[in-house]
Coordinates of C-alpha atoms and ligand atoms in Angstrom, one line a residue:
M1 CA 181.1 16.5 -66.0
A2 CA 177.9 14.7 -65.3
D3 CA 175.9 16.4 -62.5
P4 CA 175.6 13.8 -59.7
E5 CA 172.3 15.4 -58.5
R6 CA 170.8 15.0 -62.0
P7 CA 172.2 11.8 -63.4
G8 CA 171.9 10.6 -67.0
A9 CA 169.1 12.1 -69.0
Q10 CA 167.6 14.0 -66.1
R11 CA 168.9 17.4 -67.2
W12 CA 167.6 17.1 -70.7
L13 CA 164.0 16.7 -69.5
P14 CA 161.6 19.5 -70.4
G15 CA 160.0 21.3 -67.5
S16 CA 156.5 20.7 -68.9
G17 CA 154.6 19.4 -71.9
G18 CA 153.3 16.1 -73.2
V19 CA 154.9 13.2 -75.0
S20 CA 155.8 15.3 -78.0
A21 CA 157.8 17.7 -75.8
L22 CA 159.6 14.7 -74.4
R23 CA 160.3 13.4 -77.8
D24 CA 161.7 16.7 -79.0
A25 CA 163.9 17.1 -76.0
A26 CA 165.2 13.5 -76.2
D27 CA 166.5 14.2 -79.7
S28 CA 169.4 16.0 -78.2
C29 CA 169.9 13.9 -75.1
R30 CA 173.5 13.2 -74.2
G31 CA 172.7 11.5 -70.9
C32 CA 175.0 8.6 -71.7
E33 CA 177.5 7.7 -74.5
L34 CA 175.1 5.8 -76.6
W35 CA 174.0 8.8 -78.8
R36 CA 177.5 8.9 -80.3
D37 CA 177.3 5.8 -82.5
A38 CA 173.6 5.9 -83.1
T39 CA 171.7 7.6 -86.0
Q40 CA 169.0 9.2 -83.9
T41 CA 167.0 8.9 -80.7
V42 CA 164.1 6.5 -81.1
F43 CA 161.4 7.6 -78.7
S44 CA 157.9 6.0 -78.8
S45 CA 154.8 5.4 -80.8
G46 CA 151.1 5.3 -79.9
P47 CA 148.5 7.3 -78.0
A48 CA 149.6 9.4 -75.0
H49 CA 146.7 8.0 -73.0
A50 CA 147.0 4.3 -73.8
A51 CA 145.7 1.9 -71.2
I52 CA 148.7 -0.4 -72.0
V53 CA 152.3 0.6 -72.4
L54 CA 154.8 -2.0 -73.9
V55 CA 158.4 -1.4 -72.9
G56 CA 161.1 -3.0 -75.1
E57 CA 164.9 -3.0 -74.6
Q58 CA 166.3 -0.6 -77.1
P59 CA 165.9 0.3 -80.7
G60 CA 167.5 -2.2 -83.2
D61 CA 169.1 -1.5 -86.5
R62 CA 165.9 -0.7 -88.4
E63 CA 164.5 1.4 -85.6
D64 CA 167.8 3.3 -85.5
Q65 CA 167.5 4.1 -89.2
T66 CA 163.8 5.0 -89.2
G67 CA 163.4 6.6 -85.8
Q68 CA 160.4 4.4 -85.0
P69 CA 160.2 1.7 -82.3
F70 CA 159.5 -2.0 -83.3
V71 CA 159.6 -1.7 -87.0
G72 CA 162.2 -4.4 -87.6
P73 CA 162.1 -8.2 -87.3
A74 CA 161.3 -8.2 -83.6
G75 CA 158.6 -5.7 -84.3
G76 CA 157.1 -8.1 -86.9
V77 CA 156.8 -10.8 -84.3
L78 CA 155.3 -8.4 -81.8
D79 CA 152.7 -7.3 -84.4
D80 CA 151.7 -10.9 -85.0
A81 CA 151.4 -11.5 -81.3
I82 CA 149.4 -8.3 -80.8
V83 CA 146.9 -9.5 -83.5
A84 CA 146.8 -13.0 -82.1
A85 CA 146.0 -11.5 -78.6
G86 CA 143.0 -9.6 -80.1
L87 CA 144.7 -6.3 -79.5
D88 CA 145.3 -3.3 -81.9
R89 CA 148.8 -1.9 -82.2
G90 CA 147.2 1.5 -82.7
D91 CA 145.8 1.4 -79.1
L92 CA 149.2 0.6 -77.5
Y93 CA 152.0 3.0 -76.4
L94 CA 155.3 1.4 -77.4
T95 CA 158.6 2.5 -76.0
N96 CA 162.0 1.3 -75.0
A97 CA 164.1 1.2 -71.8
V98 CA 167.0 2.8 -73.7
K99 CA 166.4 5.2 -76.5
H100 CA 169.6 4.8 -78.5
F101 CA 170.8 1.7 -80.4
R102 CA 173.8 0.0 -78.6
H103 CA 175.8 -2.0 -81.0
R104 CA 179.2 -3.0 -82.2
R105 CA 180.4 -3.1 -85.8
E106 CA 181.6 -6.2 -87.6
G107 CA 182.6 -5.1 -91.0
K108 CA 179.5 -3.4 -92.4
R109 CA 177.2 -5.1 -90.0
R110 CA 176.0 -3.6 -86.8
I111 CA 175.5 -6.2 -84.1
H112 CA 173.1 -5.6 -81.2
E113 CA 174.6 -5.3 -77.7
T114 CA 172.5 -5.4 -74.6
P115 CA 172.6 -2.1 -72.7
T116 CA 174.4 -2.0 -69.4
V117 CA 172.7 -1.3 -66.1
G118 CA 174.4 2.1 -66.1
Q119 CA 172.8 3.0 -69.5
I120 CA 169.4 1.7 -68.4
L121 CA 169.6 4.0 -65.3
A122 CA 170.9 6.9 -67.4
C123 CA 167.9 6.6 -69.8
H124 CA 165.4 5.9 -67.1
P125 CA 164.3 9.6 -66.6
W126 CA 162.7 9.4 -70.1
L127 CA 160.8 6.3 -69.3
Q128 CA 159.6 7.6 -66.0
A129 CA 158.5 10.8 -67.6
E130 CA 156.5 8.8 -70.2
L131 CA 154.8 6.7 -67.5
D132 CA 154.0 9.9 -65.6
I133 CA 152.2 11.4 -68.7
V134 CA 150.6 8.2 -70.1
R135 CA 149.6 6.8 -66.7
P136 CA 148.7 3.4 -68.1
R137 CA 146.7 0.8 -66.3
V138 CA 149.3 -1.9 -67.2
V139 CA 153.0 -1.7 -68.2
V140 CA 154.2 -4.8 -70.1
C141 CA 158.0 -5.4 -69.8
L142 CA 159.3 -7.1 -72.9
G143 CA 162.3 -9.0 -71.5
A144 CA 164.7 -8.6 -68.6
T145 CA 166.1 -5.2 -69.6
A146 CA 162.6 -3.6 -69.7
A147 CA 161.8 -5.4 -66.4
R148 CA 165.0 -4.0 -64.8
A149 CA 164.1 -0.5 -66.0
V150 CA 160.5 -0.5 -64.9
L151 CA 160.8 -2.4 -61.6
G152 CA 164.2 -1.0 -60.7
R153 CA 165.5 -4.4 -59.7
P154 CA 166.8 -7.5 -61.5
T155 CA 163.8 -9.5 -62.5
P156 CA 164.3 -12.8 -64.4
V157 CA 161.6 -13.3 -67.0
S158 CA 160.9 -17.0 -66.6
A159 CA 160.2 -16.8 -62.8
N160 CA 158.0 -13.7 -63.1
R161 CA 156.2 -13.7 -66.4
G162 CA 152.5 -13.7 -67.1
R163 CA 151.1 -12.3 -63.8
A164 CA 150.7 -9.0 -62.1
I165 CA 154.0 -8.0 -60.4
E166 CA 154.3 -5.7 -57.4
A167 CA 155.5 -2.4 -58.9
P168 CA 157.4 0.5 -57.2
P169 CA 155.1 3.4 -56.3
E170 CA 156.4 5.6 -59.1
V171 CA 154.8 3.1 -61.5
A172 CA 151.1 3.8 -61.1
G173 CA 149.7 0.8 -63.0
R174 CA 150.1 -2.9 -62.8
V175 CA 153.2 -4.5 -64.3
V176 CA 153.4 -7.7 -66.3
V177 CA 156.8 -9.2 -67.4
T178 CA 157.1 -11.3 -70.5
T179 CA 159.7 -12.4 -73.0
H180 CA 161.3 -10.2 -75.6
P181 CA 160.1 -10.8 -79.2
S182 CA 163.7 -11.1 -80.3
A183 CA 164.0 -14.1 -78.0
L184 CA 161.0 -15.6 -79.9
L185 CA 162.5 -14.7 -83.2
R186 CA 165.4 -17.0 -82.5
L187 CA 163.0 -20.0 -82.2
R188 CA 161.2 -19.3 -85.4
G189 CA 161.1 -22.5 -87.6
K190 CA 162.3 -24.6 -84.6
P191 CA 160.3 -27.0 -82.4
G192 CA 159.8 -24.6 -79.5
W193 CA 158.2 -21.9 -81.6
D194 CA 154.5 -22.6 -81.3
A195 CA 154.6 -23.0 -77.5
A196 CA 156.8 -19.9 -77.1
F197 CA 154.6 -17.8 -79.3
D198 CA 151.4 -19.0 -77.6
A199 CA 152.9 -18.2 -74.2
F200 CA 153.8 -14.7 -75.4
V201 CA 150.3 -14.1 -76.7
A202 CA 148.8 -15.4 -73.4
D203 CA 150.9 -12.9 -71.4
L204 CA 149.6 -10.1 -73.6
Q205 CA 146.1 -11.3 -73.0
T206 CA 146.8 -11.3 -69.3
A207 CA 147.9 -7.7 -69.5
A208 CA 144.8 -6.8 -71.5
A209 CA 142.6 -8.4 -68.9
L210 CA 144.3 -6.5 -66.1
A211 CA 143.9 -3.3 -68.1
H212 CA 140.3 -3.7 -68.9
G213 CA 139.1 -5.7 -65.9
Ligands
URA301 N1 163.6 -4.4 -79.9 C1 163.3 -3.6 -78.9 O1 163.4 -3.9 -77.8 N2 162.8 -2.4 -79.2 C2 162.6 -2.0 -80.5 O2 162.1 -0.9 -80.7 C3 162.9 -2.9 -81.5 C4 163.5 -4.1 -81.2
SF4_302 FE1 170.1 9.9 -73.6 FE2 169.0 7.4 -73.3 FE3 170.3 8.1 -75.6 FE4 171.7 7.6 -73.4 S1 170.5 6.1 -74.5 S2 172.0 9.4 -74.8 S3 170.3 8.5 -71.8 S4 168.4 9.0 -74.8

Protein backbone atom coordinates (compact mmCIF):
# COMPACT_ATOMS: atom_id res chain seq x y z
CA MET A 1 0.00 0.00 0.00
CA ALA A 2 1.17 3.48 -0.76
CA ASP A 3 1.89 5.51 2.34
CA PRO A 4 -0.47 8.52 2.25
CA GLU A 5 2.04 10.56 4.26
CA ARG A 6 4.76 9.92 1.69
CA PRO A 7 3.04 9.84 -1.68
CA GLY A 8 4.57 8.62 -4.89
CA ALA A 9 8.33 8.72 -5.17
CA GLN A 10 8.84 10.36 -1.77
CA ARG A 11 9.90 7.24 0.08
CA TRP A 12 12.56 6.39 -2.50
CA LEU A 13 14.36 9.71 -1.97
CA PRO A 14 17.83 9.38 -0.44
CA GLY A 15 18.37 11.21 2.85
CA SER A 16 21.36 13.11 1.51
CA GLY A 17 23.72 13.47 -1.43
CA GLY A 18 23.77 15.23 -4.75
CA VAL A 19 22.27 14.60 -8.15
CA SER A 20 24.13 11.31 -8.58
CA ALA A 21 22.62 10.00 -5.32
CA LEU A 22 19.19 10.97 -6.64
CA ARG A 23 19.88 9.29 -9.95
CA ASP A 24 20.99 6.06 -8.27
CA ALA A 25 17.94 6.02 -6.00
CA ALA A 26 15.54 6.78 -8.84
CA ASP A 27 16.72 3.64 -10.65
CA SER A 28 14.59 1.58 -8.29
CA CYS A 29 11.64 3.98 -7.86
CA ARG A 30 8.23 2.35 -7.78
CA GLY A 31 6.36 5.53 -6.90
CA CYS A 32 3.78 4.94 -9.61
CA GLU A 33 3.02 2.19 -12.12
CA LEU A 34 5.06 3.62 -15.00
CA TRP A 35 8.27 1.73 -14.16
CA ARG A 36 6.58 -1.57 -15.11
CA ASP A 37 6.44 -1.09 -18.86
CA ALA A 38 9.55 1.06 -19.21
CA THR A 39 13.11 -0.09 -19.84
CA GLN A 40 14.74 2.12 -17.23
CA THR A 41 14.49 5.35 -15.28
CA VAL A 42 15.67 8.33 -17.31
CA PHE A 43 16.96 10.93 -14.91
CA SER A 44 18.83 14.05 -16.04
CA SER A 45 21.88 15.39 -17.79
CA GLY A 46 24.06 18.43 -17.27
CA PRO A 47 25.92 20.21 -14.50
CA ALA A 48 24.50 20.08 -10.97
CA HIS A 49 24.95 23.84 -10.57
CA ALA A 50 23.55 24.99 -13.89
CA ALA A 51 22.02 28.47 -14.00
CA ILE A 52 19.22 27.18 -16.21
CA VAL A 53 17.18 23.99 -15.80
CA LEU A 54 15.04 22.76 -18.70
CA VAL A 55 12.16 20.50 -17.71
CA GLY A 56 10.53 18.29 -20.34
CA GLU A 57 7.54 16.02 -20.09
CA GLN A 58 8.84 12.48 -19.92
CA PRO A 59 11.39 10.32 -21.73
CA GLY A 60 10.43 9.15 -25.19
CA ASP A 61 11.24 5.91 -26.97
CA ARG A 62 14.95 6.68 -27.58
CA GLU A 63 15.42 8.08 -24.11
CA ASP A 64 13.85 4.97 -22.60
CA GLN A 65 16.31 2.81 -24.52
CA THR A 66 19.43 4.85 -23.81
CA GLY A 67 18.68 6.18 -20.33
CA GLN A 68 19.49 9.77 -21.40
CA PRO A 69 17.03 12.69 -21.68
CA PHE A 70 16.42 14.46 -25.00
CA VAL A 71 18.41 12.19 -27.30
CA GLY A 72 15.55 11.39 -29.73
CA PRO A 73 13.84 13.52 -32.39
CA ALA A 74 12.49 16.11 -29.94
CA GLY A 75 15.98 16.34 -28.47
CA GLY A 76 17.30 17.11 -31.96
CA VAL A 77 14.92 20.07 -32.29
CA LEU A 78 15.86 21.21 -28.81
CA ASP A 79 19.57 21.02 -29.72
CA ASP A 80 19.00 23.18 -32.80
CA ALA A 81 17.08 25.75 -30.77
CA ILE A 82 19.72 25.81 -28.01
CA VAL A 83 22.39 26.59 -30.61
CA ALA A 84 20.19 29.20 -32.32
CA ALA A 85 19.65 30.86 -28.94
CA GLY A 86 23.42 31.13 -28.46
CA LEU A 87 23.42 28.65 -25.58
CA ASP A 88 25.50 25.53 -24.97
CA ARG A 89 23.71 22.28 -24.09
CA GLY A 90 26.64 21.39 -21.85
CA ASP A 91 25.77 24.32 -19.57
CA LEU A 92 22.13 23.32 -19.14
CA TYR A 93 20.59 20.85 -16.69
CA LEU A 94 17.98 18.83 -18.58
CA THR A 95 15.36 16.75 -16.84
CA ASN A 96 11.74 15.65 -17.11
CA ALA A 97 8.57 16.01 -15.05
CA VAL A 98 8.13 12.23 -15.17
CA LYS A 99 11.12 9.86 -15.22
CA HIS A 100 9.61 6.81 -16.94
CA PHE A 101 8.25 6.51 -20.50
CA ARG A 102 4.46 6.28 -20.56
CA HIS A 103 3.30 4.58 -23.74
CA ARG A 104 0.95 2.08 -25.26
CA ARG A 105 1.85 -0.64 -27.72
CA GLU A 106 0.55 -0.88 -31.26
CA GLY A 107 2.12 -3.97 -32.72
CA LYS A 108 5.85 -3.43 -32.42
CA ARG A 109 5.51 0.33 -32.02
CA ARG A 110 5.46 2.10 -28.72
CA ILE A 111 3.21 5.16 -28.85
CA HIS A 112 3.77 8.07 -26.49
CA GLU A 113 0.98 8.81 -24.01
CA THR A 114 0.83 11.99 -21.96
CA PRO A 115 1.38 11.32 -18.27
CA THR A 116 -1.62 11.81 -15.96
CA VAL A 117 -1.74 14.44 -13.23
CA GLY A 118 -1.48 11.58 -10.71
CA GLN A 119 1.75 10.40 -12.34
CA ILE A 120 3.12 13.96 -12.48
CA LEU A 121 2.41 14.32 -8.75
CA ALA A 122 3.85 10.89 -7.94
CA CYS A 123 7.11 11.79 -9.70
CA HIS A 124 7.31 15.34 -8.40
CA PRO A 125 9.54 14.53 -5.38
CA TRP A 126 12.39 13.80 -7.79
CA LEU A 127 11.96 17.09 -9.61
CA GLN A 128 11.72 19.04 -6.37
CA ALA A 129 14.84 17.32 -5.04
CA GLU A 130 16.69 18.22 -8.24
CA LEU A 131 15.63 21.87 -8.00
CA ASP A 132 16.68 21.93 -4.33
CA ILE A 133 20.18 20.75 -5.28
CA VAL A 134 20.71 22.67 -8.52
CA ARG A 135 19.01 25.88 -7.34
CA PRO A 136 18.93 27.35 -10.84
CA ARG A 137 18.26 31.00 -11.56
CA VAL A 138 15.68 30.03 -14.17
CA VAL A 139 13.53 26.95 -14.75
CA VAL A 140 12.24 26.58 -18.31
CA CYS A 141 9.09 24.45 -18.60
CA LEU A 142 8.92 22.76 -21.99
CA GLY A 143 5.19 22.34 -22.49
CA ALA A 144 2.11 22.08 -20.30
CA THR A 145 3.12 18.92 -18.43
CA ALA A 146 6.37 20.51 -17.27
CA ALA A 147 4.51 23.70 -16.34
CA ARG A 148 1.98 21.68 -14.33
CA ALA A 149 4.80 19.92 -12.52
CA VAL A 150 6.91 22.98 -11.75
CA LEU A 151 4.14 25.47 -10.95
CA GLY A 152 1.75 23.00 -9.33
CA ARG A 153 -1.23 24.37 -11.23
CA PRO A 154 -2.63 23.98 -14.75
CA THR A 155 -0.76 26.51 -16.91
CA PRO A 156 -1.63 26.71 -20.61
CA VAL A 157 1.44 27.40 -22.72
CA SER A 158 0.08 29.95 -25.17
CA ALA A 159 -1.26 32.35 -22.51
CA ASN A 160 1.86 32.13 -20.36
CA ARG A 161 4.88 31.60 -22.58
CA GLY A 162 7.96 33.73 -22.90
CA ARG A 163 7.92 35.80 -19.71
CA ALA A 164 8.84 35.37 -16.06
CA ILE A 165 5.97 33.62 -14.27
CA GLU A 166 5.29 33.84 -10.58
CA ALA A 167 6.56 30.60 -9.11
CA PRO A 168 5.65 28.85 -5.85
CA PRO A 169 8.14 29.42 -2.99
CA GLU A 170 9.65 25.95 -3.32
CA VAL A 171 10.94 26.95 -6.77
CA ALA A 172 13.71 29.36 -5.88
CA GLY A 173 14.41 30.74 -9.37
CA ARG A 174 12.32 32.42 -12.03
CA VAL A 175 10.10 30.27 -14.26
CA VAL A 176 9.58 30.59 -18.01
CA VAL A 177 7.01 28.49 -19.86
CA THR A 178 7.43 27.63 -23.52
CA THR A 179 6.31 25.04 -26.00
CA HIS A 180 7.50 21.45 -26.05
CA PRO A 181 9.93 20.58 -28.86
CA SER A 182 7.69 17.65 -29.88
CA ALA A 183 4.96 20.16 -30.70
CA LEU A 184 7.45 21.95 -32.94
CA LEU A 185 8.47 18.69 -34.56
CA ARG A 186 4.92 18.23 -35.83
CA LEU A 187 5.26 21.51 -37.77
CA ARG A 188 8.55 20.68 -39.47
CA GLY A 189 8.24 21.10 -43.24
CA LYS A 190 4.93 22.94 -42.81
CA PRO A 191 4.16 26.66 -43.18
CA GLY A 192 4.15 27.44 -39.46
CA TRP A 193 7.59 25.98 -38.81
CA ASP A 194 9.81 29.08 -39.07
CA ALA A 195 7.65 31.23 -36.82
CA ALA A 196 7.21 28.45 -34.26
CA PHE A 197 10.93 27.67 -34.16
CA ASP A 198 11.82 31.37 -33.85
CA ALA A 199 9.32 31.81 -31.01
CA PHE A 200 10.84 28.85 -29.19
CA VAL A 201 14.35 30.27 -29.63
CA ALA A 202 13.13 33.67 -28.39
CA ASP A 203 11.71 32.04 -25.24
CA LEU A 204 15.06 30.35 -24.56
CA GLN A 205 16.79 33.71 -25.01
CA THR A 206 14.34 35.30 -22.56
CA ALA A 207 15.25 32.59 -20.05
CA ALA A 208 18.97 33.18 -20.64
CA ALA A 209 18.56 36.93 -20.15
CA LEU A 210 16.72 36.34 -16.86
CA ALA A 211 19.41 33.91 -15.74
CA HIS A 212 22.32 36.17 -16.52
CA GLY A 213 20.78 39.59 -16.09
N1 LIG B 1 10.58 14.65 -24.65
C1 LIG B 1 10.69 15.01 -23.36
O1 LIG B 1 9.87 15.71 -22.81
N2 LIG B 1 11.75 14.60 -22.70
C2 LIG B 1 12.70 13.86 -23.24
O2 LIG B 1 13.65 13.53 -22.53
C3 LIG B 1 12.56 13.51 -24.59
C4 LIG B 1 11.49 13.91 -25.28
FE1 LIG C 1 8.91 6.65 -9.84
FE2 LIG C 1 8.49 8.71 -11.46
FE3 LIG C 1 9.02 6.34 -12.50
FE4 LIG C 1 6.66 6.77 -11.37
S1 LIG C 1 7.48 7.76 -13.23
S2 LIG C 1 7.99 4.98 -11.02
S3 LIG C 1 7.24 8.13 -9.67
S4 LIG C 1 10.42 7.57 -11.25
